Amino acid sequence: MTNQKRIFLALFSILLGMGLGVLVFFMSRPKMPYVSPYVPGSTPPPDAPGPTPQPIITMPTPTPAGGTEPKDPGVPKKPTVTIYKIADGPDGPVLLPEAIEASGDDQARLAFAVESMAKGTNPPLPKDTRLLRLKVTGDTALLDMSKELKDNFPGGDRAELLLVNALVGLGGQLPGVKKVQIFVAGEAIESLGGMQSLLEPFSVPQK
């Protein structure tokens, strides 16, 4: 074997070894887990980076809260808000939208809607749940709910998804709102039942 062939084979072996070493390094390197910028017990900014989970249960998206057109043109339209009730669906319980009359500013109308969705038989929100504060920052509505949202939550994956979707659909009725963040008694919490993270804002379903 000539010297040129020996040199060529030596260089080829070195390059092959380096390539295999790099490949093994990248394949064996552990993936870095996503670390949420939201910390339980804190109030995160609505525009903090991170994935935005989509509501899992699809439902009709109501028109923005405003009012219903009266049949008589001389009568002023009545302000309304869309609430959600639980109904039987082909694959289990689903949310059914219903427009109700609600007067006042945005917080008053949404507070009335929350109280309505926490009453009756099998409501989507836990009993005695109230809206404490409403704040809109940019395109994100921050809904600060009373402690009953967590304390009276009965549990169950489906119930948790229905609850989250009802609040997201409610906050999404406000003009310009594209995301909804849910807080409990002024704090961000990890979740209600472990199924749906509440540490990040939810995107409002689009029509």
PDB file of C-alpha atoms in Angstrom:
ATOM      1  CA  MET A   1       0.000   0.000   0.000  1.00  0.00           C
ATOM      2  CA  THR A   2       1.394   3.378  -0.993  1.00  0.00           C
ATOM      3  CA  ASN A   3       1.927   6.225   1.445  1.00  0.00           C
ATOM      4  CA  GLN A   4      -0.819   8.298  -0.237  1.00  0.00           C
ATOM      5  CA  LYS A   5      -3.374   5.529   0.353  1.00  0.00           C
ATOM      6  CA  ARG A   6      -2.289   5.179   3.983  1.00  0.00           C
ATOM      7  CA  ILE A   7      -2.658   8.946   4.542  1.00  0.00           C
ATOM      8  CA  PHE A   8      -6.062   8.981   2.846  1.00  0.00           C
ATOM      9  CA  LEU A   9      -7.346   6.075   4.946  1.00  0.00           C
ATOM     10  CA  ALA A  10      -6.036   7.689   8.130  1.00  0.00           C
ATOM     11  CA  LEU A  11      -7.752  11.009   7.366  1.00  0.00           C
ATOM     12  CA  PHE A  12     -10.962   9.207   6.419  1.00  0.00           C
ATOM     13  CA  SER A  13     -10.952   7.288   9.716  1.00  0.00           C
ATOM     14  CA  ILE A  14     -10.384  10.483  11.699  1.00  0.00           C
ATOM     15  CA  LEU A  15     -13.231  12.342   9.956  1.00  0.00           C
ATOM     16  CA  LEU A  16     -15.568   9.374  10.324  1.00  0.00           C
ATOM     17  CA  GLY A  17     -14.801   9.133  14.011  1.00  0.00           C
ATOM     18  CA  MET A  18     -15.404  12.856  14.532  1.00  0.00           C
ATOM     19  CA  GLY A  19     -18.745  12.686  12.691  1.00  0.00           C
ATOM     20  CA  LEU A  20     -19.942   9.747  14.747  1.00  0.00           C
ATOM     21  CA  GLY A  21     -18.872  11.483  17.940  1.00  0.00           C
ATOM     22  CA  VAL A  22     -20.852  14.627  17.108  1.00  0.00           C
ATOM     23  CA  LEU A  23     -23.897  12.534  16.176  1.00  0.00           C
ATOM     24  CA  VAL A  24     -23.780  10.584  19.426  1.00  0.00           C
ATOM     25  CA  PHE A  25     -23.374  13.837  21.397  1.00  0.00           C
ATOM     26  CA  PHE A  26     -26.512  15.432  19.945  1.00  0.00           C
ATOM     27  CA  MET A  27     -28.555  12.229  20.200  1.00  0.00           C
ATOM     28  CA  SER A  28     -27.632  11.642  23.823  1.00  0.00           C
ATOM     29  CA  ARG A  29     -28.050  15.250  24.974  1.00  0.00           C
ATOM     30  CA  PRO A  30     -31.252  15.537  27.077  1.00  0.00           C
ATOM     31  CA  LYS A  31     -33.991  17.816  25.828  1.00  0.00           C
ATOM     32  CA  MET A  32     -34.420  20.974  27.838  1.00  0.00           C
ATOM     33  CA  PRO A  33     -37.893  21.045  29.414  1.00  0.00           C
ATOM     34  CA  TYR A  34     -40.089  24.080  28.895  1.00  0.00           C
ATOM     35  CA  VAL A  35     -40.047  26.299  31.949  1.00  0.00           C
ATOM     36  CA  SER A  36     -43.155  28.417  32.252  1.00  0.00           C
ATOM     37  CA  PRO A  37     -42.563  32.100  33.051  1.00  0.00           C
ATOM     38  CA  TYR A  38     -45.647  32.003  35.261  1.00  0.00           C
ATOM     39  CA  VAL A  39     -45.102  31.252  38.949  1.00  0.00           C
ATOM     40  CA  PRO A  40     -47.962  30.031  41.162  1.00  0.00           C
ATOM     41  CA  GLY A  41     -48.945  32.711  43.630  1.00  0.00           C
ATOM     42  CA  SER A  42     -47.850  35.557  41.370  1.00  0.00           C
ATOM     43  CA  THR A  43     -49.605  37.770  38.859  1.00  0.00           C
ATOM     44  CA  PRO A  44     -47.902  37.222  35.470  1.00  0.00           C
ATOM     45  CA  PRO A  45     -47.896  39.756  32.683  1.00  0.00           C
ATOM     46  CA  PRO A  46     -50.366  38.790  29.928  1.00  0.00           C
ATOM     47  CA  ASP A  47     -47.742  39.054  27.205  1.00  0.00           C
ATOM     48  CA  ALA A  48     -45.162  36.760  28.843  1.00  0.00           C
ATOM     49  CA  PRO A  49     -43.722  34.192  26.410  1.00  0.00           C
ATOM     50  CA  GLY A  50     -44.794  30.583  26.378  1.00  0.00           C
ATOM     51  CA  PRO A  51     -47.271  28.287  24.654  1.00  0.00           C
ATOM     52  CA  THR A  52     -50.913  29.310  24.581  1.00  0.00           C
ATOM     53  CA  PRO A  53     -53.167  26.283  25.119  1.00  0.00           C
ATOM     54  CA  GLN A  54     -56.293  26.133  23.041  1.00  0.00           C
ATOM     55  CA  PRO A  55     -59.609  25.286  24.702  1.00  0.00           C
ATOM     56  CA  ILE A  56     -60.231  21.611  24.045  1.00  0.00           C
ATOM     57  CA  ILE A  57     -64.013  21.543  23.835  1.00  0.00           C
ATOM     58  CA  THR A  58     -65.301  23.355  20.780  1.00  0.00           C
ATOM     59  CA  MET A  59     -68.400  25.436  21.212  1.00  0.00           C
ATOM     60  CA  PRO A  60     -70.292  28.165  19.372  1.00  0.00           C
ATOM     61  CA  THR A  61     -68.518  31.486  19.776  1.00  0.00           C
ATOM     62  CA  PRO A  62     -70.995  34.243  20.658  1.00  0.00           C
ATOM     63  CA  THR A  63     -70.999  37.667  19.132  1.00  0.00           C
ATOM     64  CA  PRO A  64     -69.316  40.356  21.278  1.00  0.00           C
ATOM     65  CA  ALA A  65     -71.335  41.533  24.250  1.00  0.00           C
ATOM     66  CA  GLY A  66     -73.414  44.531  23.423  1.00  0.00           C
ATOM     67  CA  GLY A  67     -77.141  44.164  22.982  1.00  0.00           C
ATOM     68  CA  THR A  68     -80.001  42.746  21.027  1.00  0.00           C
ATOM     69  CA  GLU A  69     -81.691  44.686  18.298  1.00  0.00           C
ATOM     70  CA  PRO A  70     -85.283  45.489  19.315  1.00  0.00           C
ATOM     71  CA  LYS A  71     -88.137  44.684  16.975  1.00  0.00           C
ATOM     72  CA  ASP A  72     -89.437  48.226  17.390  1.00  0.00           C
ATOM     73  CA  PRO A  73     -86.876  50.738  15.992  1.00  0.00           C
ATOM     74  CA  GLY A  74     -88.056  53.305  18.541  1.00  0.00           C
ATOM     75  CA  VAL A  75     -87.081  51.121  21.483  1.00  0.00           C
ATOM     76  CA  PRO A  76     -83.373  51.227  22.476  1.00  0.00           C
ATOM     77  CA  LYS A  77     -81.578  47.907  22.302  1.00  0.00           C
ATOM     78  CA  LYS A  78     -81.107  46.029  25.554  1.00  0.00           C
ATOM     79  CA  PRO A  79     -77.554  45.190  26.645  1.00  0.00           C
ATOM     80  CA  THR A  80     -76.891  41.461  26.788  1.00  0.00           C
ATOM     81  CA  VAL A  81     -74.163  39.006  27.627  1.00  0.00           C
ATOM     82  CA  THR A  82     -73.820  35.377  26.572  1.00  0.00           C
ATOM     83  CA  ILE A  83     -73.661  32.770  29.310  1.00  0.00           C
ATOM     84  CA  TYR A  84     -73.145  29.019  28.963  1.00  0.00           C
ATOM     85  CA  LYS A  85     -75.169  26.119  30.253  1.00  0.00           C
ATOM     86  CA  ILE A  86     -74.283  22.444  30.254  1.00  0.00           C
ATOM     87  CA  ALA A  87     -76.273  20.288  27.843  1.00  0.00           C
ATOM     88  CA  ASP A  88     -76.041  16.671  26.757  1.00  0.00           C
ATOM     89  CA  GLY A  89     -73.988  16.133  23.616  1.00  0.00           C
ATOM     90  CA  PRO A  90     -73.346  13.042  21.473  1.00  0.00           C
ATOM     91  CA  ASP A  91     -70.024  12.403  23.242  1.00  0.00           C
ATOM     92  CA  GLY A  92     -70.853  13.825  26.662  1.00  0.00           C
ATOM     93  CA  PRO A  93     -71.731  17.167  28.237  1.00  0.00           C
ATOM     94  CA  VAL A  94     -71.161  20.286  26.126  1.00  0.00           C
ATOM     95  CA  LEU A  95     -71.650  24.020  26.568  1.00  0.00           C
ATOM     96  CA  LEU A  96     -74.755  25.668  25.181  1.00  0.00           C
ATOM     97  CA  PRO A  97     -74.654  29.485  24.767  1.00  0.00           C
ATOM     98  CA  GLU A  98     -77.583  31.626  25.843  1.00  0.00           C
ATOM     99  CA  ALA A  99     -77.898  35.417  25.623  1.00  0.00           C
ATOM    100  CA  ILE A 100     -79.307  37.142  28.711  1.00  0.00           C
ATOM    101  CA  GLU A 101     -79.960  40.774  29.523  1.00  0.00           C
ATOM    102  CA  ALA A 102     -77.257  42.403  31.643  1.00  0.00           C
ATOM    103  CA  SER A 103     -76.817  46.112  32.264  1.00  0.00           C
ATOM    104  CA  GLY A 104     -73.852  48.155  33.470  1.00  0.00           C
ATOM    105  CA  ASP A 105     -70.222  48.291  32.386  1.00  0.00           C
ATOM    106  CA  ASP A 106     -68.147  45.328  31.212  1.00  0.00           C
ATOM    107  CA  GLN A 107     -67.295  44.130  34.726  1.00  0.00           C
ATOM    108  CA  ALA A 108     -70.906  44.400  35.889  1.00  0.00           C
ATOM    109  CA  ARG A 109     -72.207  42.407  32.920  1.00  0.00           C
ATOM    110  CA  LEU A 110     -69.552  39.712  33.251  1.00  0.00           C
ATOM    111  CA  ALA A 111     -70.038  39.540  37.022  1.00  0.00           C
ATOM    112  CA  PHE A 112     -73.748  38.993  36.498  1.00  0.00           C
ATOM    113  CA  ALA A 113     -72.978  36.318  33.904  1.00  0.00           C
ATOM    114  CA  VAL A 114     -70.638  34.505  36.318  1.00  0.00           C
ATOM    115  CA  GLU A 115     -73.304  34.482  39.025  1.00  0.00           C
ATOM    116  CA  SER A 116     -75.803  33.115  36.513  1.00  0.00           C
ATOM    117  CA  MET A 117     -73.416  30.324  35.478  1.00  0.00           C
ATOM    118  CA  ALA A 118     -72.868  29.308  39.118  1.00  0.00           C
ATOM    119  CA  LYS A 119     -76.554  28.715  39.860  1.00  0.00           C
ATOM    120  CA  GLY A 120     -79.105  26.084  39.011  1.00  0.00           C
ATOM    121  CA  THR A 121     -78.763  22.389  38.298  1.00  0.00           C
ATOM    122  CA  ASN A 122     -75.378  21.211  37.026  1.00  0.00           C
ATOM    123  CA  PRO A 123     -73.922  24.678  36.296  1.00  0.00           C
ATOM    124  CA  PRO A 124     -70.568  25.015  34.469  1.00  0.00           C
ATOM    125  CA  LEU A 125     -69.085  27.047  37.351  1.00  0.00           C
ATOM    126  CA  PRO A 126     -68.860  25.897  40.979  1.00  0.00           C
ATOM    127  CA  LYS A 127     -71.525  27.116  43.386  1.00  0.00           C
ATOM    128  CA  ASP A 128     -71.142  30.684  44.732  1.00  0.00           C
ATOM    129  CA  THR A 129     -68.338  31.552  42.275  1.00  0.00           C
ATOM    130  CA  ARG A 130     -68.026  35.301  41.705  1.00  0.00           C
ATOM    131  CA  LEU A 131     -66.001  37.602  39.474  1.00  0.00           C
ATOM    132  CA  LEU A 132     -63.915  39.795  41.774  1.00  0.00           C
ATOM    133  CA  ARG A 133     -62.083  41.921  39.226  1.00  0.00           C
ATOM    134  CA  LEU A 134     -61.838  42.367  35.478  1.00  0.00           C
ATOM    135  CA  LYS A 135     -58.871  43.946  33.750  1.00  0.00           C
ATOM    136  CA  VAL A 136     -58.164  44.152  30.031  1.00  0.00           C
ATOM    137  CA  THR A 137     -54.515  44.567  29.062  1.00  0.00           C
ATOM    138  CA  GLY A 138     -53.888  44.763  25.333  1.00  0.00           C
ATOM    139  CA  ASP A 139     -55.794  41.854  23.789  1.00  0.00           C
ATOM    140  CA  THR A 140     -55.924  39.850  27.044  1.00  0.00           C
ATOM    141  CA  ALA A 141     -58.765  39.839  29.569  1.00  0.00           C
ATOM    142  CA  LEU A 142     -57.710  39.018  33.133  1.00  0.00           C
ATOM    143  CA  LEU A 143     -60.551  37.402  35.099  1.00  0.00           C
ATOM    144  CA  ASP A 144     -59.926  37.333  38.836  1.00  0.00           C
ATOM    145  CA  MET A 145     -62.359  34.790  40.276  1.00  0.00           C
ATOM    146  CA  SER A 146     -63.369  34.226  43.894  1.00  0.00           C
ATOM    147  CA  LYS A 147     -61.877  31.370  45.918  1.00  0.00           C
ATOM    148  CA  GLU A 148     -65.086  29.348  45.438  1.00  0.00           C
ATOM    149  CA  LEU A 149     -63.946  28.583  41.896  1.00  0.00           C
ATOM    150  CA  LYS A 150     -61.270  26.341  43.399  1.00  0.00           C
ATOM    151  CA  ASP A 151     -62.750  25.455  46.787  1.00  0.00           C
ATOM    152  CA  ASN A 152     -66.107  24.277  45.389  1.00  0.00           C
ATOM    153  CA  PHE A 153     -64.790  22.632  42.235  1.00  0.00           C
ATOM    154  CA  PRO A 154     -66.253  19.097  42.238  1.00  0.00           C
ATOM    155  CA  GLY A 155     -63.454  17.553  40.199  1.00  0.00           C
ATOM    156  CA  GLY A 156     -63.415  15.638  36.928  1.00  0.00           C
ATOM    157  CA  ASP A 157     -61.590  16.243  33.651  1.00  0.00           C
ATOM    158  CA  ARG A 158     -64.725  17.038  31.665  1.00  0.00           C
ATOM    159  CA  ALA A 159     -66.025  19.406  34.328  1.00  0.00           C
ATOM    160  CA  GLU A 160     -62.682  21.223  34.335  1.00  0.00           C
ATOM    161  CA  LEU A 161     -62.707  21.654  30.564  1.00  0.00           C
ATOM    162  CA  LEU A 162     -66.286  22.894  30.570  1.00  0.00           C
ATOM    163  CA  LEU A 163     -65.460  25.403  33.310  1.00  0.00           C
ATOM    164  CA  VAL A 164     -62.400  26.765  31.536  1.00  0.00           C
ATOM    165  CA  ASN A 165     -64.199  27.039  28.212  1.00  0.00           C
ATOM    166  CA  ALA A 166     -67.149  28.825  29.811  1.00  0.00           C
ATOM    167  CA  LEU A 167     -64.866  31.503  31.283  1.00  0.00           C
ATOM    168  CA  VAL A 168     -62.820  31.825  28.104  1.00  0.00           C
ATOM    169  CA  GLY A 169     -66.008  32.221  26.064  1.00  0.00           C
ATOM    170  CA  LEU A 170     -67.284  34.802  28.533  1.00  0.00           C
ATOM    171  CA  GLY A 171     -64.129  36.930  28.538  1.00  0.00           C
ATOM    172  CA  GLY A 172     -63.809  36.592  24.776  1.00  0.00           C
ATOM    173  CA  GLN A 173     -66.998  38.594  24.277  1.00  0.00           C
ATOM    174  CA  LEU A 174     -65.243  41.824  25.211  1.00  0.00           C
ATOM    175  CA  PRO A 175     -64.204  43.985  22.234  1.00  0.00           C
ATOM    176  CA  GLY A 176     -60.634  43.358  21.081  1.00  0.00           C
ATOM    177  CA  VAL A 177     -60.029  40.450  23.477  1.00  0.00           C
ATOM    178  CA  LYS A 178     -58.226  37.462  21.937  1.00  0.00           C
ATOM    179  CA  LYS A 179     -56.907  35.781  25.096  1.00  0.00           C
ATOM    180  CA  VAL A 180     -58.263  35.162  28.578  1.00  0.00           C
ATOM    181  CA  GLN A 181     -56.252  34.587  31.767  1.00  0.00           C
ATOM    182  CA  ILE A 182     -57.957  33.074  34.823  1.00  0.00           C
ATOM    183  CA  PHE A 183     -56.858  33.952  38.367  1.00  0.00           C
ATOM    184  CA  VAL A 184     -58.231  32.838  41.723  1.00  0.00           C
ATOM    185  CA  ALA A 185     -58.408  35.372  44.569  1.00  0.00           C
ATOM    186  CA  GLY A 186     -55.749  37.547  42.924  1.00  0.00           C
ATOM    187  CA  GLU A 187     -53.245  34.743  42.327  1.00  0.00           C
ATOM    188  CA  ALA A 188     -52.196  32.530  39.438  1.00  0.00           C
ATOM    189  CA  ILE A 189     -52.688  28.842  40.236  1.00  0.00           C
ATOM    190  CA  GLU A 190     -51.406  25.769  38.453  1.00  0.00           C
ATOM    191  CA  SER A 191     -54.815  24.210  37.773  1.00  0.00           C
ATOM    192  CA  LEU A 192     -58.141  23.292  39.325  1.00  0.00           C
ATOM    193  CA  GLY A 193     -58.034  19.543  38.843  1.00  0.00           C
ATOM    194  CA  GLY A 194     -54.744  18.873  37.090  1.00  0.00           C
ATOM    195  CA  MET A 195     -56.182  18.632  33.561  1.00  0.00           C
ATOM    196  CA  GLN A 196     -55.870  22.221  32.318  1.00  0.00           C
ATOM    197  CA  SER A 197     -53.063  24.592  33.252  1.00  0.00           C
ATOM    198  CA  LEU A 198     -54.187  28.022  34.414  1.00  0.00           C
ATOM    199  CA  LEU A 199     -50.702  29.522  34.421  1.00  0.00           C
ATOM    200  CA  GLU A 200     -51.019  30.881  30.900  1.00  0.00           C
ATOM    201  CA  PRO A 201     -53.674  32.748  28.914  1.00  0.00           C
ATOM    202  CA  PHE A 202     -56.100  30.837  26.717  1.00  0.00           C
ATOM    203  CA  SER A 203     -56.824  31.804  23.135  1.00  0.00           C
ATOM    204  CA  VAL A 204     -60.446  32.699  22.467  1.00  0.00           C
ATOM    205  CA  PRO A 205     -61.963  30.339  19.853  1.00  0.00           C
ATOM    206  CA  GLN A 206     -62.472  32.062  16.544  1.00  0.00           C
ATOM    207  CA  LYS A 207     -65.548  31.662  14.398  1.00  0.00           C
TER     208      LYS A 207
END
